[in-house]
Amino acid sequence: MSDTDTPRRRTRGGGGAARRAERTAVSVETAKYIERNIPNFEVLTEEALQIIEANAETVLAEIGVNFVDNPYALDLWREAGAEIDGERVRIPRGLARELCKTAPSTITQHARNPERSVEIGGKSLVIAPVYGPPFVRDAEGGRRYATMADFNKFVKLGYMSKWLHHSGGTVCEPTDVPVNKRHLDMLYAHMSLSDKPFMGSVTEPSRAQDSVDMCEILFGGLDGRTVMTSLININSPMTFDSIMMGALEVYARANQACIISPFIVGGAMAPVSVAGTLTQVLAEVLAGVAYSQLVRKGAPVIMGAFVTSIDMNSGAPTFGTPEASHITYGAGQLARRLGLPYRSAGSFCGSKLPDAQAAYETANSLNMGLLSGVNFMLHGCGWLEGGLVSSFEKFVMDADQLGTLHHFAKGVSIDENAQAMGALREVGPGGHFLGCEHTQNNFKTAFWRSDLFDYKPFETWADEGERDTVALATARVEKQLNDYQQPHLDPAIDEALRAYVREKKDSMQDSFI
């Protein structure tokens, strides 16, 4: 070997070191929300859609829905032309659909970092993490009640996750903080530990108002901007309670978006048939969205559909099933006919551990959401045990796999570079494409690559300890939390938020009810 070869070899080695350094550098890059270039998958014929829509109108007109403990809601419905019988509201055919027409078809949710604001509706897909579990699980501590420290860790992981567009809401329920005060700590965590968009509190109308007030501080006044997207569950079948509707009323008046979402467990909270469940979902959504427009015409709302079936032997909810997919696809078609943004799907599974069952069910659920035209996907990562557990390992496993949705949604390019005619001419019969110019120009972006999975040869994998995916995920959780750097927040705004939280907490006794 000549002396002139040595510097070139060292140069290549230096380049490799630079590339390794680039791969291991701290990054808080967030991909833009998904914009689909693929068609939606539709399972219902035009005839089926018309039958379901007609049946939903019959449910509203003849069976009705209940607005409980809410005289204000009953008065609004009465003025709108509905028939009121006690707390039962029967809505004449066509009235709810007509009221829904004033709801916007797309929503801009502003983040405190304008580069991370999102569009919800049309062909977009915005993904948020798991919501609501009282328990958490990790490899070290196992299953346990969630704490505020756990909550903060999940917010940090969400901020560090490239493919996650939204910080979410109750990523776990911190049981070490009083019920009447924990929403303040959760909101402050989303506002200070992340600069992605987030959700408000819905567990009591006054807590929704706290959410609006804190956003006024964070954003220096709302000026009509939508800065929160919050979850309003319907007590299926066909019951609208005063807690959820009270929160909706607060948000609607403040022009903050609400996900009006039936909570469906087929066979328990809805009929066992797909068509019957879709009829109930549509009736509940029509009534809920229409009510939001009675509170404030033009209030931003999202049509939700949380759908699962039930195991007829144990009574436990099941996930990733064909029937849930049929309902999710069908609800997407109904949402588009209403001209409303659509929320459904997530990293749903019934498994107790982040294992093969969790992976199969989650993959089915995530792909279903992408293909059904979902615009806002709650529970996009971290869901375990039917929603009872937020898992740290599964959070990063799911967040990694969200990248596949981004790449699949791009569709198939057919531009001159994608046609690759130059490569076909250069290589010809019997050659290979590894060294051709087209491959060299495109290899960095040609294929999606997991940041978590192990692609090494067996020998290397064995030498590194034969780690399975859970072990890799545990290491990734630790690395992301170690690499976390808090996004800047104006100190004056931060102190104003802290003062608001202190004042509100001091104004009430602790309550764990």
Short mmCIF file of N, CA, C and O in Angstrom, two decimals, residues 305-307 328 342-348 365-366 368-370 372 374 376-380:
data_model
loop_
_atom_site.label_atom_id
_atom_site.label_comp_id
_atom_site.label_asym_id
_atom_site.label_seq_id
_atom_site.Cartn_x
_atom_site.Cartn_y
_atom_site.Cartn_z
N ALA A 305 -64.82 8.93 17.56
CA ALA A 305 -65.37 7.57 17.64
C ALA A 305 -64.34 6.68 18.31
O ALA A 305 -63.39 6.23 17.66
N PHE A 306 -64.50 6.48 19.62
CA PHE A 306 -63.67 5.50 20.32
C PHE A 306 -64.43 4.18 20.27
O PHE A 306 -65.51 4.06 20.84
N VAL A 307 -63.86 3.21 19.58
CA VAL A 307 -64.60 2.00 19.28
C VAL A 307 -63.78 0.77 19.63
O VAL A 307 -62.62 0.63 19.23
N THR A 328 -64.57 1.87 12.43
CA THR A 328 -63.69 3.03 12.29
C THR A 328 -63.66 3.53 10.85
O THR A 328 -63.72 4.74 10.59
N TYR A 342 -62.11 14.31 11.96
CA TYR A 342 -62.43 12.99 12.50
C TYR A 342 -61.35 12.53 13.46
O TYR A 342 -60.17 12.56 13.14
N ARG A 343 -61.76 12.08 14.64
CA ARG A 343 -60.84 11.50 15.63
C ARG A 343 -61.20 10.04 15.85
O ARG A 343 -62.34 9.68 16.13
N SER A 344 -60.17 9.18 15.77
CA SER A 344 -60.34 7.78 16.15
C SER A 344 -58.98 7.11 16.16
O SER A 344 -57.96 7.74 15.92
N ALA A 345 -58.98 5.80 16.47
CA ALA A 345 -57.81 4.92 16.42
C ALA A 345 -56.77 5.29 17.47
O ALA A 345 -56.99 6.16 18.32
N GLY A 346 -55.62 4.62 17.43
CA GLY A 346 -54.57 4.80 18.41
C GLY A 346 -53.74 3.53 18.50
O GLY A 346 -53.89 2.61 17.70
N SER A 347 -52.87 3.46 19.51
CA SER A 347 -52.00 2.29 19.68
C SER A 347 -52.71 1.26 20.57
O SER A 347 -52.16 0.77 21.54
N PHE A 348 -53.95 0.93 20.22
CA PHE A 348 -54.81 0.13 21.08
C PHE A 348 -54.32 -1.32 21.18
O PHE A 348 -53.97 -1.95 20.18
N SER A 365 -54.39 -1.39 14.75
CA SER A 365 -55.12 -0.18 15.14
C SER A 365 -54.52 1.08 14.50
O SER A 365 -55.25 1.96 14.04
N LEU A 366 -53.19 1.17 14.46
CA LEU A 366 -52.55 2.34 13.87
C LEU A 366 -52.80 2.42 12.37
O LEU A 366 -53.14 3.49 11.82
N MET A 368 -55.23 1.05 10.70
CA MET A 368 -56.65 1.34 10.54
C MET A 368 -56.91 2.85 10.62
O MET A 368 -57.67 3.41 9.84
N GLY A 369 -56.25 3.51 11.58
CA GLY A 369 -56.44 4.95 11.72
C GLY A 369 -55.96 5.72 10.52
O GLY A 369 -56.61 6.67 10.06
N LEU A 370 -54.80 5.34 10.00
CA LEU A 370 -54.27 6.03 8.83
C LEU A 370 -55.20 5.87 7.63
O LEU A 370 -55.53 6.85 6.95
N SER A 372 -58.37 5.03 7.50
CA SER A 372 -59.78 5.43 7.66
C SER A 372 -59.97 6.94 7.56
O SER A 372 -61.10 7.42 7.64
N VAL A 374 -58.56 9.30 9.63
CA VAL A 374 -58.52 10.00 10.91
C VAL A 374 -57.69 11.27 10.79
O VAL A 374 -56.62 11.27 10.19
N PHE A 376 -57.30 13.37 13.80
CA PHE A 376 -56.69 13.53 15.13
C PHE A 376 -56.69 12.17 15.80
O PHE A 376 -57.75 11.60 16.08
N MET A 377 -55.49 11.63 16.03
CA MET A 377 -55.36 10.31 16.63
C MET A 377 -54.86 10.46 18.07
O MET A 377 -53.69 10.74 18.29
N LEU A 378 -55.77 10.29 19.00
CA LEU A 378 -55.40 10.23 20.41
C LEU A 378 -54.94 8.81 20.74
O LEU A 378 -55.28 7.87 20.02
N HIS A 379 -54.18 8.64 21.78
CA HIS A 379 -53.63 7.34 22.18
C HIS A 379 -52.64 6.81 21.15
O HIS A 379 -52.49 5.59 20.99
N GLY A 380 -51.94 7.70 20.45
CA GLY A 380 -51.04 7.26 19.39
C GLY A 380 -49.84 6.46 19.87
O GLY A 380 -49.26 5.70 19.11
#
